[in-house]
Amino acid sequence: GEDVEQSLFLSVREGDSSVINCTYTDSSSTYLYWYKQEPGAGLQLLTYIFSNMDMKQDQRLTVLLNKKDKHLSLRIADTQTGDSAIYFCAETPLYNFNKFYFGSGTKLNVKP
Amino acid sequence: DAGVTQSPTHLIKTRGQQVTLRCSPKSGHDTVSWYQQALGQGPQFIFQYYEEEERQRGNFPDRFSGHQFPNYSSELNVNALLLGDSALYLCASSKGDTRRTYNEQFFGPGTRLTVL
């Protein structure tokens, strides 16, 4: 079945770049997503990438996809304290956009 | 636009009881999905409702059931509660039949269920 894995924690200093990594197993994945969850809040979609793309940039966010290695990363440039949150990687398979498969989340701590 | 709303915010129940959680989708959305997020885990797909029918279901027992009303709002019911049902329950809404076409899902803030 689908399996999405992420490292649990990342700590960076304010102003540095953060890179959050994710691996997935489903080769039929179509869309891959990054969501942000702040305490007491639901999930906020940050960005997504279609599986035939290698890279997508959106302001401070850069998503890199290595489809051969099934590796997805999210780079946050000039990380701010407001970026402290849990970041989830997710994918939807080709046969079913209904179902999101989420990783366990990476907790990003930004130190001032 | 209020976005996706869920009620109640928090709920405490005891083992064996039954619970009903509610979700109102974002304006213009007609599809509602429910997810269970255990502490320290990512959300797990429970099921999705579209046109008042359960369209897809994840690996959850029959104790988990739902309903969608004509106004597209939805309920999640859990019977015979277990300690392991303690989690944040998230509702997400989107527009249209999302089995074949990508449509962004918007998540609500969730209902925190504690089972004692």
PDB file of C-alpha atoms in Angstrom:
ATOM      1  CA  GLY A   1       0.000   0.000   0.000  1.00  0.00           C
ATOM      2  CA  GLU A   2       0.932   3.644  -0.014  1.00  0.00           C
ATOM      3  CA  ASP A   3       3.542   4.692   2.508  1.00  0.00           C
ATOM      4  CA  VAL A   4       4.791   8.230   3.054  1.00  0.00           C
ATOM      5  CA  GLU A   5       7.702   8.861   5.413  1.00  0.00           C
ATOM      6  CA  GLN A   6       9.213  12.003   6.879  1.00  0.00           C
ATOM      7  CA  SER A   7      11.816  12.826   9.481  1.00  0.00           C
ATOM      8  CA  LEU A   8      10.211  13.904  12.753  1.00  0.00           C
ATOM      9  CA  PHE A   9      12.030  17.096  13.680  1.00  0.00           C
ATOM     10  CA  LEU A  10      13.981  19.960  12.142  1.00  0.00           C
ATOM     11  CA  SER A  11      15.469  22.925  13.958  1.00  0.00           C
ATOM     12  CA  VAL A  12      16.846  25.983  12.167  1.00  0.00           C
ATOM     13  CA  ARG A  13      17.756  29.569  12.990  1.00  0.00           C
ATOM     14  CA  GLU A  14      15.668  32.468  11.781  1.00  0.00           C
ATOM     15  CA  GLY A  15      16.859  33.631   8.369  1.00  0.00           C
ATOM     16  CA  ASP A  16      18.335  30.265   7.400  1.00  0.00           C
ATOM     17  CA  SER A  17      16.828  27.957   4.796  1.00  0.00           C
ATOM     18  CA  SER A  18      14.855  24.902   5.911  1.00  0.00           C
ATOM     19  CA  VAL A  19      14.678  21.705   3.903  1.00  0.00           C
ATOM     20  CA  ILE A  20      12.043  19.143   4.817  1.00  0.00           C
ATOM     21  CA  ASN A  21      12.273  15.764   3.148  1.00  0.00           C
ATOM     22  CA  CYS A  22       9.735  13.085   2.315  1.00  0.00           C
ATOM     23  CA  THR A  23       9.819   9.689   0.638  1.00  0.00           C
ATOM     24  CA  TYR A  24       6.862   7.796  -0.784  1.00  0.00           C
ATOM     25  CA  THR A  25       6.387   4.319  -2.169  1.00  0.00           C
ATOM     26  CA  ASP A  26       3.456   4.555  -4.585  1.00  0.00           C
ATOM     27  CA  SER A  27       4.848   4.834  -8.095  1.00  0.00           C
ATOM     28  CA  SER A  28       1.406   5.773  -9.414  1.00  0.00           C
ATOM     29  CA  SER A  29       1.298   8.958  -7.342  1.00  0.00           C
ATOM     30  CA  THR A  30      -0.027  11.837  -9.360  1.00  0.00           C
ATOM     31  CA  TYR A  31      -0.014  14.848  -7.076  1.00  0.00           C
ATOM     32  CA  LEU A  32       2.271  15.397  -4.114  1.00  0.00           C
ATOM     33  CA  TYR A  33       1.474  18.027  -1.543  1.00  0.00           C
ATOM     34  CA  TRP A  34       2.894  19.949   1.346  1.00  0.00           C
ATOM     35  CA  TYR A  35       0.545  20.967   4.133  1.00  0.00           C
ATOM     36  CA  LYS A  36       1.241  23.092   7.203  1.00  0.00           C
ATOM     37  CA  GLN A  37      -0.458  22.555  10.555  1.00  0.00           C
ATOM     38  CA  GLU A  38      -0.200  25.085  13.350  1.00  0.00           C
ATOM     39  CA  PRO A  39      -1.311  24.305  16.911  1.00  0.00           C
ATOM     40  CA  GLY A  40      -5.085  24.151  17.206  1.00  0.00           C
ATOM     41  CA  ALA A  41      -5.578  24.633  13.491  1.00  0.00           C
ATOM     42  CA  GLY A  42      -6.486  22.427  10.574  1.00  0.00           C
ATOM     43  CA  LEU A  43      -4.247  21.691   7.635  1.00  0.00           C
ATOM     44  CA  GLN A  44      -3.290  24.480   5.284  1.00  0.00           C
ATOM     45  CA  LEU A  45      -2.242  23.598   1.753  1.00  0.00           C
ATOM     46  CA  LEU A  46       1.112  25.256   1.027  1.00  0.00           C
ATOM     47  CA  THR A  47       1.838  23.945  -2.416  1.00  0.00           C
ATOM     48  CA  TYR A  48       1.532  20.881  -4.601  1.00  0.00           C
ATOM     49  CA  ILE A  49       3.364  19.430  -7.565  1.00  0.00           C
ATOM     50  CA  PHE A  50       2.216  17.185 -10.362  1.00  0.00           C
ATOM     51  CA  SER A  51       4.311  14.067 -10.705  1.00  0.00           C
ATOM     52  CA  ASN A  52       5.578  14.954 -14.185  1.00  0.00           C
ATOM     53  CA  MET A  53       7.297  18.071 -12.818  1.00  0.00           C
ATOM     54  CA  ASP A  54      10.751  18.264 -11.237  1.00  0.00           C
ATOM     55  CA  MET A  55      10.455  21.570  -9.454  1.00  0.00           C
ATOM     56  CA  LYS A  56       7.940  24.197  -8.464  1.00  0.00           C
ATOM     57  CA  GLN A  57       8.693  27.561  -6.900  1.00  0.00           C
ATOM     58  CA  ASP A  58       6.221  29.767  -5.096  1.00  0.00           C
ATOM     59  CA  GLN A  59       7.686  32.807  -3.336  1.00  0.00           C
ATOM     60  CA  ARG A  60       9.804  31.461  -0.444  1.00  0.00           C
ATOM     61  CA  LEU A  61       8.828  27.848  -1.131  1.00  0.00           C
ATOM     62  CA  THR A  62      10.613  25.504  -3.525  1.00  0.00           C
ATOM     63  CA  VAL A  63       9.453  21.946  -4.087  1.00  0.00           C
ATOM     64  CA  LEU A  64      11.808  19.426  -5.626  1.00  0.00           C
ATOM     65  CA  LEU A  65      10.623  16.044  -6.866  1.00  0.00           C
ATOM     66  CA  ASN A  66      12.913  13.145  -7.712  1.00  0.00           C
ATOM     67  CA  LYS A  67      10.484  10.676  -9.183  1.00  0.00           C
ATOM     68  CA  LYS A  68      13.116   7.982  -9.723  1.00  0.00           C
ATOM     69  CA  ASP A  69      13.996   7.940  -6.020  1.00  0.00           C
ATOM     70  CA  LYS A  70      10.420   8.804  -4.943  1.00  0.00           C
ATOM     71  CA  HIS A  71      11.800  11.709  -2.935  1.00  0.00           C
ATOM     72  CA  LEU A  72      10.070  15.028  -2.356  1.00  0.00           C
ATOM     73  CA  SER A  73      11.518  18.036  -0.565  1.00  0.00           C
ATOM     74  CA  LEU A  74      10.248  21.410   0.561  1.00  0.00           C
ATOM     75  CA  ARG A  75      12.710  24.255   0.890  1.00  0.00           C
ATOM     76  CA  ILE A  76      11.669  27.344   2.817  1.00  0.00           C
ATOM     77  CA  ALA A  77      13.951  30.300   2.155  1.00  0.00           C
ATOM     78  CA  ASP A  78      14.592  32.933   4.841  1.00  0.00           C
ATOM     79  CA  THR A  79      12.751  30.902   7.483  1.00  0.00           C
ATOM     80  CA  GLN A  80      10.809  32.995   9.999  1.00  0.00           C
ATOM     81  CA  THR A  81       9.567  32.184  13.497  1.00  0.00           C
ATOM     82  CA  GLY A  82       6.057  32.183  12.047  1.00  0.00           C
ATOM     83  CA  ASP A  83       7.060  29.179   9.950  1.00  0.00           C
ATOM     84  CA  SER A  84       7.291  27.049  13.108  1.00  0.00           C
ATOM     85  CA  ALA A  85       4.669  24.339  12.628  1.00  0.00           C
ATOM     86  CA  ILE A  86       4.252  20.719  11.593  1.00  0.00           C
ATOM     87  CA  TYR A  87       4.669  20.089   7.879  1.00  0.00           C
ATOM     88  CA  PHE A  88       2.981  17.130   6.234  1.00  0.00           C
ATOM     89  CA  CYS A  89       3.858  15.549   2.952  1.00  0.00           C
ATOM     90  CA  ALA A  90       0.931  13.841   1.193  1.00  0.00           C
ATOM     91  CA  GLU A  91       0.198  12.092  -2.057  1.00  0.00           C
ATOM     92  CA  THR A  92      -2.826  11.026  -4.057  1.00  0.00           C
ATOM     93  CA  PRO A  93      -2.588   7.985  -6.313  1.00  0.00           C
ATOM     94  CA  LEU A  94      -3.366   7.964 -10.012  1.00  0.00           C
ATOM     95  CA  TYR A  95      -6.459   5.832  -9.573  1.00  0.00           C
ATOM     96  CA  ASN A  96      -8.056   7.894  -6.848  1.00  0.00           C
ATOM     97  CA  PHE A  97      -7.803  11.580  -6.123  1.00  0.00           C
ATOM     98  CA  ASN A  98     -10.214  11.059  -3.247  1.00  0.00           C
ATOM     99  CA  LYS A  99      -7.671   9.572  -0.922  1.00  0.00           C
ATOM    100  CA  PHE A 100      -4.843  11.549   0.545  1.00  0.00           C
ATOM    101  CA  TYR A 101      -2.009   9.555   2.107  1.00  0.00           C
ATOM    102  CA  PHE A 102      -0.129  11.635   4.635  1.00  0.00           C
ATOM    103  CA  GLY A 103       3.254  11.239   6.249  1.00  0.00           C
ATOM    104  CA  SER A 104       3.606  11.554  10.027  1.00  0.00           C
ATOM    105  CA  GLY A 105       4.727  15.148   9.800  1.00  0.00           C
ATOM    106  CA  THR A 106       7.966  17.047  10.421  1.00  0.00           C
ATOM    107  CA  LYS A 107       7.972  19.487  13.299  1.00  0.00           C
ATOM    108  CA  LEU A 108       9.902  22.606  12.281  1.00  0.00           C
ATOM    109  CA  ASN A 109      11.282  24.709  15.112  1.00  0.00           C
ATOM    110  CA  VAL A 110      12.653  28.113  14.150  1.00  0.00           C
ATOM    111  CA  LYS A 111      14.936  29.685  16.727  1.00  0.00           C
ATOM    112  CA  PRO A 112      15.241  33.474  16.840  1.00  0.00           C
TER     113      PRO A 112
ATOM    114  CA  ASP B   1     -16.853  32.846   3.506  1.00  0.00           C
ATOM    115  CA  ALA B   2     -16.542  30.932   6.781  1.00  0.00           C
ATOM    116  CA  GLY B   3     -14.527  28.136   5.255  1.00  0.00           C
ATOM    117  CA  VAL B   4     -14.953  24.621   6.612  1.00  0.00           C
ATOM    118  CA  THR B   5     -16.446  24.588  10.084  1.00  0.00           C
ATOM    119  CA  GLN B   6     -16.628  21.725  12.560  1.00  0.00           C
ATOM    120  CA  SER B   7     -18.419  21.207  15.834  1.00  0.00           C
ATOM    121  CA  PRO B   8     -17.843  20.681  18.623  1.00  0.00           C
ATOM    122  CA  THR B   9     -14.269  21.835  19.109  1.00  0.00           C
ATOM    123  CA  HIS B  10     -13.567  19.400  21.914  1.00  0.00           C
ATOM    124  CA  LEU B  11     -15.412  16.375  23.226  1.00  0.00           C
ATOM    125  CA  ILE B  12     -14.831  13.956  26.073  1.00  0.00           C
ATOM    126  CA  LYS B  13     -16.541  10.566  26.073  1.00  0.00           C
ATOM    127  CA  THR B  14     -16.142   7.262  27.898  1.00  0.00           C
ATOM    128  CA  ARG B  15     -15.514   3.845  26.423  1.00  0.00           C
ATOM    129  CA  GLY B  16     -18.579   2.234  24.873  1.00  0.00           C
ATOM    130  CA  GLN B  17     -20.373   5.498  24.226  1.00  0.00           C
ATOM    131  CA  GLN B  18     -21.358   6.865  20.856  1.00  0.00           C
ATOM    132  CA  VAL B  19     -20.362  10.242  19.386  1.00  0.00           C
ATOM    133  CA  THR B  20     -21.503  12.423  16.499  1.00  0.00           C
ATOM    134  CA  LEU B  21     -19.245  15.039  14.944  1.00  0.00           C
ATOM    135  CA  ARG B  22     -20.462  17.661  12.498  1.00  0.00           C
ATOM    136  CA  CYS B  23     -18.977  19.439   9.509  1.00  0.00           C
ATOM    137  CA  SER B  24     -20.165  22.258   7.269  1.00  0.00           C
ATOM    138  CA  PRO B  25     -18.263  22.509   4.002  1.00  0.00           C
ATOM    139  CA  LYS B  26     -16.881  25.621   2.422  1.00  0.00           C
ATOM    140  CA  SER B  27     -19.430  27.560   0.413  1.00  0.00           C
ATOM    141  CA  GLY B  28     -19.838  26.076  -3.056  1.00  0.00           C
ATOM    142  CA  HIS B  29     -18.359  22.699  -2.081  1.00  0.00           C
ATOM    143  CA  ASP B  30     -20.353  19.503  -2.295  1.00  0.00           C
ATOM    144  CA  THR B  31     -17.836  16.818  -1.284  1.00  0.00           C
ATOM    145  CA  VAL B  32     -16.856  16.080   2.297  1.00  0.00           C
ATOM    146  CA  SER B  33     -14.035  13.831   3.488  1.00  0.00           C
ATOM    147  CA  TRP B  34     -13.279  12.779   7.048  1.00  0.00           C
ATOM    148  CA  TYR B  35      -9.843  12.042   8.479  1.00  0.00           C
ATOM    149  CA  GLN B  36      -8.605  10.761  11.829  1.00  0.00           C
ATOM    150  CA  GLN B  37      -5.360  12.243  13.126  1.00  0.00           C
ATOM    151  CA  ALA B  38      -3.913  10.433  16.120  1.00  0.00           C
ATOM    152  CA  LEU B  39      -1.410  12.289  18.271  1.00  0.00           C
ATOM    153  CA  GLY B  40       1.937  12.558  16.516  1.00  0.00           C
ATOM    154  CA  GLN B  41       0.596  11.044  13.306  1.00  0.00           C
ATOM    155  CA  GLY B  42      -0.584  12.261   9.946  1.00  0.00           C
ATOM    156  CA  PRO B  43      -4.277  12.220   9.066  1.00  0.00           C
ATOM    157  CA  GLN B  44      -5.771   8.894   8.006  1.00  0.00           C
ATOM    158  CA  PHE B  45      -8.606   8.830   5.478  1.00  0.00           C
ATOM    159  CA  ILE B  46     -11.881   7.521   6.932  1.00  0.00           C
ATOM    160  CA  PHE B  47     -14.390   8.085   4.129  1.00  0.00           C
ATOM    161  CA  GLN B  48     -15.770  10.584   1.645  1.00  0.00           C
ATOM    162  CA  TYR B  49     -19.309  11.676   0.877  1.00  0.00           C
ATOM    163  CA  TYR B  50     -20.515  13.017  -2.430  1.00  0.00           C
ATOM    164  CA  GLU B  51     -24.137  13.456  -3.494  1.00  0.00           C
ATOM    165  CA  GLU B  52     -25.221  12.123  -0.106  1.00  0.00           C
ATOM    166  CA  GLU B  53     -23.502   8.780  -0.688  1.00  0.00           C
ATOM    167  CA  GLU B  54     -20.342   7.260   0.763  1.00  0.00           C
ATOM    168  CA  ARG B  55     -18.025   7.119  -2.243  1.00  0.00           C
ATOM    169  CA  GLN B  56     -14.766   5.897  -0.798  1.00  0.00           C
ATOM    170  CA  ARG B  57     -13.723   4.361   2.485  1.00  0.00           C
ATOM    171  CA  GLY B  58     -10.405   3.854   4.208  1.00  0.00           C
ATOM    172  CA  ASN B  59      -9.416   1.040   6.551  1.00  0.00           C
ATOM    173  CA  PHE B  60     -11.818   1.820   9.363  1.00  0.00           C
ATOM    174  CA  PRO B  61     -14.310  -0.555  11.001  1.00  0.00           C
ATOM    175  CA  ASP B  62     -18.060  -0.311  10.613  1.00  0.00           C
ATOM    176  CA  ARG B  63     -18.235   1.469  13.972  1.00  0.00           C
ATOM    177  CA  PHE B  64     -17.376   4.527  11.923  1.00  0.00           C
ATOM    178  CA  SER B  65     -20.306   5.706   9.847  1.00  0.00           C
ATOM    179  CA  GLY B  66     -21.395   8.938   8.319  1.00  0.00           C
ATOM    180  CA  HIS B  67     -24.063  10.867   6.585  1.00  0.00           C
ATOM    181  CA  GLN B  68     -24.316  13.767   4.193  1.00  0.00           C
ATOM    182  CA  PHE B  69     -27.333  16.036   4.118  1.00  0.00           C
ATOM    183  CA  PRO B  70     -28.917  17.787   1.132  1.00  0.00           C
ATOM    184  CA  ASN B  71     -27.166  21.016   2.130  1.00  0.00           C
ATOM    185  CA  TYR B  72     -23.839  19.105   1.829  1.00  0.00           C
ATOM    186  CA  SER B  73     -23.072  19.214   5.531  1.00  0.00           C
ATOM    187  CA  SER B  74     -21.945  15.951   7.032  1.00  0.00           C
ATOM    188  CA  GLU B  75     -21.837  13.951  10.236  1.00  0.00           C
ATOM    189  CA  LEU B  76     -19.359  11.379  11.435  1.00  0.00           C
ATOM    190  CA  ASN B  77     -20.681   8.833  13.908  1.00  0.00           C
ATOM    191  CA  VAL B  78     -18.527   6.520  15.970  1.00  0.00           C
ATOM    192  CA  ASN B  79     -20.180   3.749  18.004  1.00  0.00           C
ATOM    193  CA  ALA B  80     -18.808   1.677  20.871  1.00  0.00           C
ATOM    194  CA  LEU B  81     -15.929   4.072  21.472  1.00  0.00           C
ATOM    195  CA  LEU B  82     -12.505   2.658  22.272  1.00  0.00           C
ATOM    196  CA  LEU B  83      -9.593   4.395  23.954  1.00  0.00           C
ATOM    197  CA  GLY B  84      -7.788   4.230  20.609  1.00  0.00           C
ATOM    198  CA  ASP B  85     -10.448   6.406  19.004  1.00  0.00           C
ATOM    199  CA  SER B  86      -9.011   9.408  20.842  1.00  0.00           C
ATOM    200  CA  ALA B  87      -7.783  11.693  18.074  1.00  0.00           C
ATOM    201  CA  LEU B  88      -8.318  14.912  16.162  1.00  0.00           C
ATOM    202  CA  TYR B  89     -11.038  14.374  13.571  1.00  0.00           C
ATOM    203  CA  LEU B  90     -10.642  16.542  10.513  1.00  0.00           C
ATOM    204  CA  CYS B  91     -13.206  17.323   7.890  1.00  0.00           C
ATOM    205  CA  ALA B  92     -12.197  18.486   4.422  1.00  0.00           C
ATOM    206  CA  SER B  93     -14.394  19.792   1.645  1.00  0.00           C
ATOM    207  CA  SER B  94     -13.928  20.091  -2.089  1.00  0.00           C
ATOM    208  CA  LYS B  95     -16.026  20.561  -5.197  1.00  0.00           C
ATOM    209  CA  GLY B  96     -17.105  17.798  -7.488  1.00  0.00           C
ATOM    210  CA  ASP B  97     -16.317  14.131  -7.811  1.00  0.00           C
ATOM    211  CA  THR B  98     -12.656  14.033  -6.926  1.00  0.00           C
ATOM    212  CA  ARG B  99     -11.970  10.427  -7.897  1.00  0.00           C
ATOM    213  CA  ARG B 100     -10.633  11.377 -11.302  1.00  0.00           C
ATOM    214  CA  THR B 101     -10.033  15.098 -11.152  1.00  0.00           C
ATOM    215  CA  TYR B 102      -7.924  17.088  -8.756  1.00  0.00           C
ATOM    216  CA  ASN B 103      -9.870  19.623  -6.768  1.00  0.00           C
ATOM    217  CA  GLU B 104      -8.255  21.262  -3.771  1.00  0.00           C
ATOM    218  CA  GLN B 105      -9.450  20.062  -0.400  1.00  0.00           C
ATOM    219  CA  PHE B 106      -9.898  22.640   2.339  1.00  0.00           C
ATOM    220  CA  PHE B 107      -9.593  21.408   5.898  1.00  0.00           C
ATOM    221  CA  GLY B 108     -11.516  22.467   8.964  1.00  0.00           C
ATOM    222  CA  PRO B 109      -9.873  23.021  12.364  1.00  0.00           C
ATOM    223  CA  GLY B 110     -10.973  19.616  13.612  1.00  0.00           C
ATOM    224  CA  THR B 111     -12.759  18.160  16.621  1.00  0.00           C
ATOM    225  CA  ARG B 112     -10.554  16.864  19.418  1.00  0.00           C
ATOM    226  CA  LEU B 113     -12.137  13.663  20.795  1.00  0.00           C
ATOM    227  CA  THR B 114     -10.872  12.212  24.054  1.00  0.00           C
ATOM    228  CA  VAL B 115     -12.115   8.784  25.118  1.00  0.00           C
ATOM    229  CA  LEU B 116     -11.616   7.923  28.799  1.00  0.00           C
TER     230      LEU B 116
END
